[in-house]
Amino acid sequence: MNPPHTRPFGRTLCAMITPLTTSGALDLDGAQRLADHLVGAGCDGLVLSGTTGESPTTTDAEKSALITAVREAVAGRATTVAGIGTADTRHTAELAREAEKAGADGLLVVAPYYSRPPQDAVEAHFREIADATGLPLMLYDIPARTGIRVEAETILRLAGHPRIVAVKDCSCDFLAAQKVLARTDLAYFAGCDEHDLALYAVGGAGYVSTVANVIPRHLRAVLDAFDAGDTAGAARLQQRATPLIEAMMSAGLPGAVTAKSLLNDLALPAGPVRPPLRPAGRTTADGLLALHRALISGR
């Protein structure tokens, strides 16, 4: 089992979608109901306004309102981590301060995208955000979206900052993750669901999962089995989830689209996605629902 100090935000974190009304407005009541459902189903942390939460198309005010509403709904039963990363260091620092005021327990900060700054500038960006509040910070490395890596050597340097405590790893660079795990106390969270068990097995802290929006109990069971010493059982559970993980995350549509499609069909709060995203077509939605039913039924 991983030492408790390596789990500053919990172990089973859901990258929660941002529920919207049919007109496209922020659905705070739906967000509270979904948050309550996810925590009740085994999520001990909720990451808000991340990639899956459609952060590029929600306003600063909506992000703050979402934190306040979800924090009220979970009532101390789970952590709330606020996604506040933007391409602009100054704007990101402002969002960090607003998240702290709204009651977030921590910050998720993506590498500054589009501008493609060099590593010394990436490091300076993270340090400025970490210095902007008293909240613990999770670095978010997702080069497929940002266009840049947060290199292992940069992470090793940033690990010395007292408020930089965790990494959400969507780099698919398993060697780099192990190098950092071996040399720091950073909590390393799998950000790609196909790596949930593998990263946990080499000392990771858990996951920040899009797929947990729709199978929170199953994904928690993977880690529970591993912690209980049933490594073969954990592997079987991880493998059983693979078809749904692939369909949701590797079939050409963003996770926000596929997660909302399934949640809507499961009669859980979700609503539409905001443009430029478009909803899944009915054929795709039916395929996702069939895979979900097969997994839940054990077929």
Short mmCIF file of C-alpha atoms in Angstrom, two decimals, residues 67-205:
data_model
loop_
_atom_site.label_atom_id
_atom_site.label_comp_id
_atom_site.label_asym_id
_atom_site.label_seq_id
_atom_site.Cartn_x
_atom_site.Cartn_y
_atom_site.Cartn_z
CA ILE A 67 -16.22 24.75 -6.83
CA THR A 68 -18.57 26.29 -4.27
CA ALA A 69 -21.49 24.10 -5.28
CA VAL A 70 -19.54 20.83 -5.35
CA ARG A 71 -17.77 21.58 -2.08
CA GLU A 72 -21.17 22.10 -0.47
CA ALA A 73 -22.48 18.83 -1.94
CA VAL A 74 -19.59 16.63 -0.83
CA ALA A 75 -19.49 18.21 2.64
CA GLY A 76 -15.99 17.05 3.51
CA ARG A 77 -16.45 13.49 2.19
CA ALA A 78 -14.05 14.08 -0.71
CA THR A 79 -11.46 16.57 -1.84
CA THR A 80 -12.20 19.15 -4.50
CA VAL A 81 -9.32 19.99 -6.83
CA ALA A 82 -9.83 22.95 -9.13
CA GLY A 83 -8.51 22.99 -12.67
CA ILE A 84 -7.21 26.52 -13.16
CA GLY A 85 -4.62 26.16 -15.91
CA THR A 86 -4.56 28.51 -18.88
CA ALA A 87 -2.03 29.62 -21.48
CA ASP A 88 -1.50 32.88 -19.55
CA THR A 89 0.49 32.86 -16.31
CA ARG A 90 -1.18 35.99 -14.95
CA HIS A 91 -4.67 34.69 -15.67
CA THR A 92 -3.83 31.31 -14.16
CA ALA A 93 -2.65 32.98 -10.94
CA GLU A 94 -5.90 34.93 -10.78
CA LEU A 95 -7.91 31.72 -11.19
CA ALA A 96 -5.82 30.09 -8.46
CA ARG A 97 -6.72 32.86 -6.02
CA GLU A 98 -10.39 32.65 -6.97
CA ALA A 99 -10.36 28.87 -6.48
CA GLU A 100 -8.88 29.33 -3.03
CA LYS A 101 -11.62 31.82 -2.15
CA ALA A 102 -14.28 29.40 -3.43
CA GLY A 103 -13.02 26.69 -1.10
CA ALA A 104 -11.01 24.34 -3.30
CA ASP A 105 -8.72 21.88 -1.51
CA GLY A 106 -6.10 21.96 -4.24
CA LEU A 107 -5.21 23.11 -7.74
CA LEU A 108 -4.70 21.25 -11.01
CA VAL A 109 -2.39 23.28 -13.26
CA VAL A 110 -1.74 22.26 -16.84
CA ALA A 111 1.43 23.25 -18.66
CA PRO A 112 0.90 26.55 -20.52
CA TYR A 113 -0.33 25.57 -23.95
CA TYR A 114 -0.07 26.94 -27.49
CA SER A 115 2.89 29.25 -26.82
CA ARG A 116 5.17 26.23 -26.33
CA PRO A 117 7.57 27.86 -23.83
CA PRO A 118 10.93 26.21 -23.08
CA GLN A 119 11.36 24.19 -19.91
CA ASP A 120 12.81 27.01 -17.82
CA ALA A 121 9.73 29.10 -18.63
CA VAL A 122 7.42 26.15 -17.87
CA GLU A 123 9.14 25.79 -14.50
CA ALA A 124 8.79 29.51 -13.78
CA HIS A 125 5.10 29.37 -14.69
CA PHE A 126 4.39 26.59 -12.21
CA ARG A 127 6.40 28.26 -9.47
CA GLU A 128 4.49 31.52 -9.89
CA ILE A 129 1.17 29.69 -9.61
CA ALA A 130 2.36 27.72 -6.58
CA ASP A 131 3.34 30.99 -4.92
CA ALA A 132 -0.02 32.62 -5.67
CA THR A 133 -2.00 30.78 -2.96
CA GLY A 134 -1.59 28.54 0.06
CA LEU A 135 -3.15 25.55 -1.73
CA PRO A 136 -1.32 22.37 -2.71
CA LEU A 137 -0.79 22.00 -6.44
CA MET A 138 -0.95 19.11 -8.90
CA LEU A 139 1.11 19.48 -12.07
CA TYR A 140 -0.73 18.31 -15.20
CA ASP A 141 1.40 16.89 -17.99
CA ILE A 142 -0.69 16.26 -21.13
CA PRO A 143 1.49 17.02 -24.16
CA ALA A 144 -1.05 15.75 -26.69
CA ARG A 145 -3.17 18.81 -25.82
CA THR A 146 -0.62 21.41 -24.72
CA GLY A 147 2.03 20.77 -27.36
CA ILE A 148 4.81 20.58 -24.74
CA ARG A 149 6.07 18.12 -22.13
CA VAL A 150 6.76 18.84 -18.52
CA GLU A 151 10.07 17.02 -18.62
CA ALA A 152 11.13 14.72 -15.79
CA GLU A 153 14.05 16.97 -14.87
CA THR A 154 11.67 19.94 -14.63
CA ILE A 155 9.35 17.96 -12.36
CA LEU A 156 12.30 16.93 -10.18
CA ARG A 157 13.23 20.58 -9.68
CA LEU A 158 9.64 21.59 -8.99
CA ALA A 159 9.29 18.81 -6.40
CA GLY A 160 11.31 20.96 -4.01
CA HIS A 161 8.52 23.54 -3.82
CA PRO A 162 6.51 22.97 -0.63
CA ARG A 163 3.13 23.36 -2.34
CA ILE A 164 3.85 21.28 -5.45
CA VAL A 165 2.78 17.88 -4.20
CA ALA A 166 1.40 15.84 -7.09
CA VAL A 167 1.41 15.08 -10.81
CA LYS A 168 -1.41 14.05 -13.14
CA ASP A 169 0.42 12.07 -15.80
CA CYS A 170 -1.02 11.94 -19.30
CA SER A 171 2.38 11.80 -20.98
CA CYS A 172 2.32 8.03 -21.58
CA ASP A 173 6.02 8.09 -20.62
CA PHE A 174 6.15 5.33 -18.04
CA LEU A 175 9.93 5.50 -17.68
CA ALA A 176 9.86 9.20 -16.83
CA ALA A 177 7.14 8.59 -14.25
CA GLN A 178 9.22 5.90 -12.55
CA LYS A 179 12.29 8.16 -12.50
CA VAL A 180 10.34 10.84 -10.65
CA LEU A 181 8.70 8.33 -8.31
CA ALA A 182 12.10 6.95 -7.38
CA ARG A 183 13.54 10.35 -6.49
CA THR A 184 10.67 12.34 -4.95
CA ASP A 185 7.66 12.07 -2.65
CA LEU A 186 5.34 13.51 -5.30
CA ALA A 187 1.97 11.81 -5.56
CA TYR A 188 1.80 10.45 -9.11
CA PHE A 189 -1.71 10.00 -10.47
CA ALA A 190 -2.49 8.12 -13.66
CA GLY A 191 -4.32 10.47 -16.00
CA CYS A 192 -4.89 7.82 -18.68
CA ASP A 193 -7.17 5.04 -17.49
CA GLU A 194 -5.25 2.30 -19.26
CA HIS A 195 -2.39 3.07 -16.85
CA ASP A 196 -4.43 3.11 -13.61
CA LEU A 197 -3.17 -0.21 -12.27
CA ALA A 198 0.28 -0.17 -13.86
CA LEU A 199 1.26 3.17 -12.35
CA TYR A 200 -0.26 2.26 -9.00
CA ALA A 201 1.75 -0.96 -8.93
CA VAL A 202 5.07 0.92 -9.14
CA GLY A 203 4.20 3.42 -6.43
CA GLY A 204 1.63 5.75 -7.94
CA ALA A 205 -0.92 7.42 -5.68
#
